[in-house]
Amino acid sequence: MAVDKVIATNVTALKGKYGDKYPRVRAAIDALIKADVARGLKTMLVALDSASDMKRVKGKAVSKASDERGAKAAIDAIYKRYRPDYLLLLGAPDVVPHIQLTNPMTGTPDDDDDPSVPSDVPYASDAAWSRRPQNFVGPTRVVGRVPHLPGANNPAYLA
């Protein structure tokens, strides 16, 4: 099946975050998919936490929204299966985590005292799991994120 764009998110985390307001988020996702059809794009939603969605891509469901390694493996499996032109991460890092990369400035004169750098760059690479930023210098995927506010429970910003 040819897929132009995959929207990847953790539906359980979205439902937990928005509760009875989740249908508004789902309606916004459906509207985006419909708008993409009008643009000539086939878009699909893949839930990182769904055993059935992840089985279809020969991956493992992500049971904790904070599981960086699991999210990277799930995104890799999704990409390997569908080869989309675009990967869209839906949600803030409390839904789809950033990968905490080791800060390359640590121990240099420009050290900013941050031990890690939160990043989506690993999702844009077919390189294996790592916290080393130098392992992800050649992105092979187009990845974007539609964020919202970490900890917020009003879907207006996301929708």
C-alpha positions in Angstrom: 0.0 0.0 0.0 1.5 3.4 -1.0 1.3 5.9 1.8 2.5 9.5 1.4 2.3 10.5 5.0 2.1 8.7 8.3 0.8 10.4 11.4 2.4 8.7 14.4 1.1 9.3 17.9 0.4 7.5 21.2 -3.4 7.4 21.3 -3.5 6.2 24.9 -1.4 9.2 26.0 -3.7 11.5 24.0 -6.8 10.0 25.6 -5.2 10.3 29.1 -4.2 13.9 28.5 -7.5 15.1 27.0 -10.0 12.7 28.6 -13.5 13.3 27.4 -12.1 16.0 25.0 -10.2 13.4 23.0 -12.9 13.2 20.3 -12.0 16.8 19.4 -8.4 15.7 18.8 -9.5 12.7 16.8 -11.8 14.9 14.7 -8.8 17.2 13.9 -6.8 14.2 12.9 -9.6 13.0 10.6 -9.9 16.5 9.1 -6.2 16.6 8.4 -6.4 13.2 6.7 -9.4 14.4 4.6 -7.6 17.6 3.7 -4.6 15.6 2.6 -6.8 13.6 0.3 -7.9 16.8 -1.4 -4.1 17.6 -1.8 -3.6 14.2 -3.5 -1.9 12.7 -0.4 -2.7 9.3 1.2 -2.3 9.8 4.9 -2.8 7.3 7.6 -2.7 7.3 11.4 -0.5 4.8 13.2 -0.9 4.5 16.9 2.5 3.7 18.5 0.7 2.1 21.4 -1.6 -0.1 19.4 -0.7 -3.8 19.3 -2.6 -4.3 16.0 -1.1 -1.2 14.3 2.4 -2.2 15.3 1.8 -5.8 14.4 1.0 -4.6 10.8 4.5 -3.0 10.7 6.2 -5.9 12.4 6.9 -3.6 15.4 6.2 -3.6 19.1 3.6 -1.4 20.7 4.9 1.3 23.0 3.3 0.9 26.4 4.7 4.0 28.1 4.6 7.4 26.3 8.0 8.2 27.9 9.7 5.2 26.3 12.2 6.8 23.9 13.8 3.6 22.7 10.4 2.0 22.1 9.2 5.1 20.2 12.3 5.1 18.0 11.9 1.4 17.3 8.2 1.9 16.5 8.9 4.8 14.1 11.7 2.7 12.4 9.2 -0.1 11.9 6.6 2.2 10.5 9.0 3.7 8.1 10.4 0.4 7.0 6.8 -0.9 6.3 5.3 2.1 4.6 8.2 4.2 3.3 6.1 7.4 3.5 7.3 10.7 2.1 6.5 12.3 5.4 6.4 11.3 9.0 4.3 13.5 11.3 4.8 13.1 15.1 1.5 14.2 16.7 1.8 15.5 20.2 4.2 17.0 22.7 7.0 15.0 24.3 4.5 13.7 26.9 2.8 11.9 24.0 5.7 11.1 21.6 9.0 11.5 23.5 12.0 13.5 22.3 15.2 11.4 22.3 17.5 12.8 24.9 20.8 13.1 23.1 24.1 13.6 24.9 25.1 17.2 24.7 28.2 17.5 22.5 29.1 20.7 24.2 29.7 19.1 27.6 33.2 19.5 28.7 34.0 22.2 26.1 34.6 25.9 26.7 31.0 26.4 25.4 29.5 24.0 27.9 26.0 25.2 28.8 25.5 22.8 31.8 22.8 20.8 30.0 23.7 17.1 30.0 21.4 16.3 27.2 19.6 17.8 24.2 16.0 16.8 23.5 15.6 16.0 19.8 13.4 14.5 17.1 16.4 14.0 14.8 16.8 10.3 15.6 13.3 9.7 14.2 14.5 11.2 10.9 17.3 8.6 10.6 17.5 4.9 9.9 20.5 4.7 12.2 20.2 2.4 15.2 19.2 3.6 18.6 21.7 5.8 20.2 22.0 8.9 22.4 25.0 10.1 20.4 24.1 13.0 18.1 26.9 12.2 15.7 25.1 9.0 14.8 22.3 11.0 13.2 24.1 13.5 11.0 22.6 12.1 7.8 18.8 12.2 8.0 17.0 9.9 5.6 13.4 10.8 6.4 11.2 13.9 6.4 9.9 14.2 10.0 7.9 17.0 11.5 6.0 17.4 14.8 2.7 19.0 15.5 3.3 19.8 19.1 1.0 21.0 21.9 1.8 22.1 25.4 3.3 19.4 27.7 0.9 18.7 30.5 -2.0 20.8 29.0 -5.4 19.2 28.8 -7.2 21.6 26.5 -7.1 20.3 23.0 -7.6 23.7 21.4 -3.9 24.3 20.8 -3.4 20.9 19.2 -6.6 20.8 17.3 
